[in-house]
XYZ file of C-alpha atoms in Angstrom:
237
model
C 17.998 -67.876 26.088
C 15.194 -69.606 28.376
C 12.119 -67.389 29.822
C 13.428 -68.249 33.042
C 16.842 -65.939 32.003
C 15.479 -62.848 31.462
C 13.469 -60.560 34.196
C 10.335 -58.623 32.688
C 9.669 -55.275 34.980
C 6.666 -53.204 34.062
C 6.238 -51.296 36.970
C 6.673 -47.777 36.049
C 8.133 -46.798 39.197
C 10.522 -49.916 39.167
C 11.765 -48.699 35.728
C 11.620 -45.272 36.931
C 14.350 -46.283 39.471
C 16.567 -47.597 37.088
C 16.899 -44.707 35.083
C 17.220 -42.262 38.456
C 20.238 -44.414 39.574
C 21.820 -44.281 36.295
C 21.256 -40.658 36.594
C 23.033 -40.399 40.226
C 26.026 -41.944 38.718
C 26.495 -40.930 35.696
C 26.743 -43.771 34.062
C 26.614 -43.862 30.338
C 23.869 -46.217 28.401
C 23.881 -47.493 24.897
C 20.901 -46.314 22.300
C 20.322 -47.759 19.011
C 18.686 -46.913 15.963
C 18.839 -48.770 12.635
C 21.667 -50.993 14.258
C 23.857 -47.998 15.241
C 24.676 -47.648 18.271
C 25.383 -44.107 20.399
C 26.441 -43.215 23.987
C 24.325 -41.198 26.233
C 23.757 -40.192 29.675
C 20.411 -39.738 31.911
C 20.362 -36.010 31.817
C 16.500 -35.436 33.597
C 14.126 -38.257 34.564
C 11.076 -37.804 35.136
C 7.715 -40.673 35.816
C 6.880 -40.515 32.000
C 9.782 -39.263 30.159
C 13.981 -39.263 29.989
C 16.071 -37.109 28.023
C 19.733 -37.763 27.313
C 22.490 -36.369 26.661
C 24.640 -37.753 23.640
C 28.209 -38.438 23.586
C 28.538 -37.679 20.196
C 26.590 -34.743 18.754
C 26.815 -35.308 15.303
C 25.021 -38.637 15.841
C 21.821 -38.649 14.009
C 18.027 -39.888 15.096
C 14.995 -39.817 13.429
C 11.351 -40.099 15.021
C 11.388 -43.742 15.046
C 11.817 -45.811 18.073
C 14.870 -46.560 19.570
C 16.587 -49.419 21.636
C 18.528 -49.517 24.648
C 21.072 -51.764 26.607
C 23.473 -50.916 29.178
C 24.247 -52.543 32.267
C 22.556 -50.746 35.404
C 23.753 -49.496 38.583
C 23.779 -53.278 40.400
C 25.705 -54.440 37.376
C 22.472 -55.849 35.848
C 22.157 -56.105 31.961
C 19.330 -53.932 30.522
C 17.530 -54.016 27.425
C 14.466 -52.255 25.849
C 12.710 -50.228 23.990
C 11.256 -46.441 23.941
C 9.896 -43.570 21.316
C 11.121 -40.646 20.437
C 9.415 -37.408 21.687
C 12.043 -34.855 20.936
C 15.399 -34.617 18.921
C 17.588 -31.755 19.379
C 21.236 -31.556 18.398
C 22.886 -32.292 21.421
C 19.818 -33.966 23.460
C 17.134 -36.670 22.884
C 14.021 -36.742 24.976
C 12.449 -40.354 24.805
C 9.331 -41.718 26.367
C 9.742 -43.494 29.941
C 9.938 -47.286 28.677
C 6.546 -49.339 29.649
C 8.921 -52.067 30.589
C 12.471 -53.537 30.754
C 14.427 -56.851 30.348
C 17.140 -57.713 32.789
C 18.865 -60.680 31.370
C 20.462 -62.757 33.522
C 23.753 -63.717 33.126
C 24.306 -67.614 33.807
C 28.332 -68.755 32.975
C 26.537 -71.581 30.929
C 24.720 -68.417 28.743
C 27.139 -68.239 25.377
C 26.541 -66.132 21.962
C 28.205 -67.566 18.525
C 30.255 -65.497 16.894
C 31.038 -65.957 12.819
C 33.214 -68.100 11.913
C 36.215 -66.064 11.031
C 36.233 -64.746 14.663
C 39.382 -66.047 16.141
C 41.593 -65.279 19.647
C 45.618 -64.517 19.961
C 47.321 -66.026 22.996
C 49.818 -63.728 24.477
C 52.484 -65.989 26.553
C 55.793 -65.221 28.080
C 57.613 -64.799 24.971
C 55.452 -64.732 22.307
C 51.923 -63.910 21.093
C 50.154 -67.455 19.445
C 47.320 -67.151 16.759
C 44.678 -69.591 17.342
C 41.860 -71.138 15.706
C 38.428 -70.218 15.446
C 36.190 -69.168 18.774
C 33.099 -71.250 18.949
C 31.335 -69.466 21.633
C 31.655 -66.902 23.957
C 30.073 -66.006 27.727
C 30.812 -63.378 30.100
C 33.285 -65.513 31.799
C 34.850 -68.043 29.051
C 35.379 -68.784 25.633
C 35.647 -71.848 23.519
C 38.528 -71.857 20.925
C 38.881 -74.678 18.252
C 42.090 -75.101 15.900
C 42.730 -77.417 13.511
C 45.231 -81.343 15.494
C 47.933 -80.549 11.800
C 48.696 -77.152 12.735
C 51.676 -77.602 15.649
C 50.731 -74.922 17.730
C 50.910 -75.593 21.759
C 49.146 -73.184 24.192
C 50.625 -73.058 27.623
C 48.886 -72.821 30.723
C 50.377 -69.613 31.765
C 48.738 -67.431 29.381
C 49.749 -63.722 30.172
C 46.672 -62.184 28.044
C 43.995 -63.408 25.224
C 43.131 -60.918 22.192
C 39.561 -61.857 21.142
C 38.465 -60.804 17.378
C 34.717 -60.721 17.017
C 32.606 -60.869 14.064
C 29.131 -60.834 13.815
C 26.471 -60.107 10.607
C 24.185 -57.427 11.353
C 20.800 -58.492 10.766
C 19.538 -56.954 6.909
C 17.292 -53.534 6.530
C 16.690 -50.635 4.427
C 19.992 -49.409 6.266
C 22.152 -52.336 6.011
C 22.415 -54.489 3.365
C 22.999 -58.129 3.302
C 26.653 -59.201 4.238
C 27.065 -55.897 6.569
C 29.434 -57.232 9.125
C 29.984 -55.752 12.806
C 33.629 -55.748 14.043
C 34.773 -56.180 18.064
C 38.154 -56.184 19.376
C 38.676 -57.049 23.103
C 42.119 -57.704 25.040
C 41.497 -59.486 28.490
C 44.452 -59.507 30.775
C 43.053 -62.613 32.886
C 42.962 -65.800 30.830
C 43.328 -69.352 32.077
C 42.771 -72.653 30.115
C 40.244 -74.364 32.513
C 40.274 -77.369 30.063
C 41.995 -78.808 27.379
C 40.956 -81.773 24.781
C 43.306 -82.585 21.595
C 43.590 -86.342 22.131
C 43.516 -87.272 18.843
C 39.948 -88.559 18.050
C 38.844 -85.478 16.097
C 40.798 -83.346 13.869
C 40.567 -80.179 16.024
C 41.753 -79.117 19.259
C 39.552 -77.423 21.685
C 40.481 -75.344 24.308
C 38.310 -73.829 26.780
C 39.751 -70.426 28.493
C 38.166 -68.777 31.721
C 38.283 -65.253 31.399
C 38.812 -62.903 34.343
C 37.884 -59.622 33.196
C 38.477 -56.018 35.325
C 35.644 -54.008 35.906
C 36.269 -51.754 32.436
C 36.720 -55.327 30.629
C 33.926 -57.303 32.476
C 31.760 -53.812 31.285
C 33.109 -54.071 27.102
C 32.442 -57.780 27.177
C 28.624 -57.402 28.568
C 28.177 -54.767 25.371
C 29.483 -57.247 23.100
C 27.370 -60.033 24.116
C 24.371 -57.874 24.448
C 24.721 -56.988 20.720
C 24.961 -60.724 19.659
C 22.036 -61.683 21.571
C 20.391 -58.401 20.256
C 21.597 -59.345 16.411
C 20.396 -63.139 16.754
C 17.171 -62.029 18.278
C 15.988 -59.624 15.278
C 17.033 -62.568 12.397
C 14.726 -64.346 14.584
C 17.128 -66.765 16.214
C 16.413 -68.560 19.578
C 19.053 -67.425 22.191
């Protein structure tokens, strides 16, 4: 990702904001610790502190810091980082972060998946099992199968089921070869382009995606933890 994508704020009462609004609407955030992840909502805020409230109380933290992403209140995507203050079992009380990231979301922005991720075409009659997804954005995805096998994708595609597969990057918590599973199902799908003429031995198709609010949401997450996984191996996005 270029400098020029992502939006540094460090203005503690710009932050500040962010946080309030998120508390007005209750809307949930994302925290994660040792690459696990764990709903919460903006409970209090405050100039110099937050504390949330978790979905799940049997989720565990420890004193170290934790990350955030979620997508704000103007649809924004948010990431950062904050410390831990206080843990109790059903709250977490977490320094006001000295600054945020809004990234921001171009349609040519795309994360790479690994290569056993791969997308079903539902169609009139029939659900179709594609080849392998090469890349994937908040509004597309590129989808690459092999010219022998004789499978045809019409235009009309009634739904696209997108399994996602990324490596977590390795730590004292996860070992090498720990693997992150995502399953999405996007009801608006349209093949905006199409090239199999014979020259290579794969077919490529590229679908636009269309997502509803609740899918447009799951896909942002998803992307947010690619770019957050290629990021900490230390790969340029």
């Amino acid at each position: 990702m270029e400098d020029s994508d992502i939006e540094i704020v460090r203005n503690a009462g710009a932050v500040s904001r962010i946080f309030e609004q998120m508390l007005e609407r209750r809307k949930p955030l994302s925290i994660v610790q040792h690459g696990h992840s764990s709903d919460a909502w903006v409970v209090k805020s405050s100039p110099t502190r937050l504390i949330l409230a978790k979905r799940d109380k049997a989720s565990q933290f420890t004193p170290e810091p934790v990350e955030f992403q979620f997508r704000d209140v103007l649809g924004r995507n948010i990431i950062g980082k904050s410390r831990v203050l206080r843990l109790k079992n059903e709250y977490l009380e977490i320094s006001l972060p000295a600054e945020v990231r809004i990234i921001q979301r171009r349609h040519a922005y795309r994360v790479v998946p690994t290569a056993d991720s791969f997308a079903i075409f539902l169609t009139a009659s029939k659900w179709i099992l594609s080849g392998r997804i090469e890349d994937l954005s908040a509004t597309g995805v590129l989808v690459r199968l092999p010219q022998a096998i004789p499978v045809a994708v019409p235009s009309d595609i009634r739904a696209i089921s997108l399994q996602l597969n990324h490596a977590l990057p390795t730590s004292e918590f996860t070992p090498a070869g720990t693997m992150e599973n995502f399953k999405i199902a996007l009801k608006g799908a349209t093949i905006a382009r199409k090239a199999d003429n014979g020259e290579t031995k794969f077919a490529t198709y590229g679908i636009q995606l269309t997502p509803t609010i609740a899918e447009d949401r799951q896909l942002a997450q998803i992307i947010l933890c690619f770019e957050r996984a290629a990021r900490l191996k230390g790969i340029p996005v």
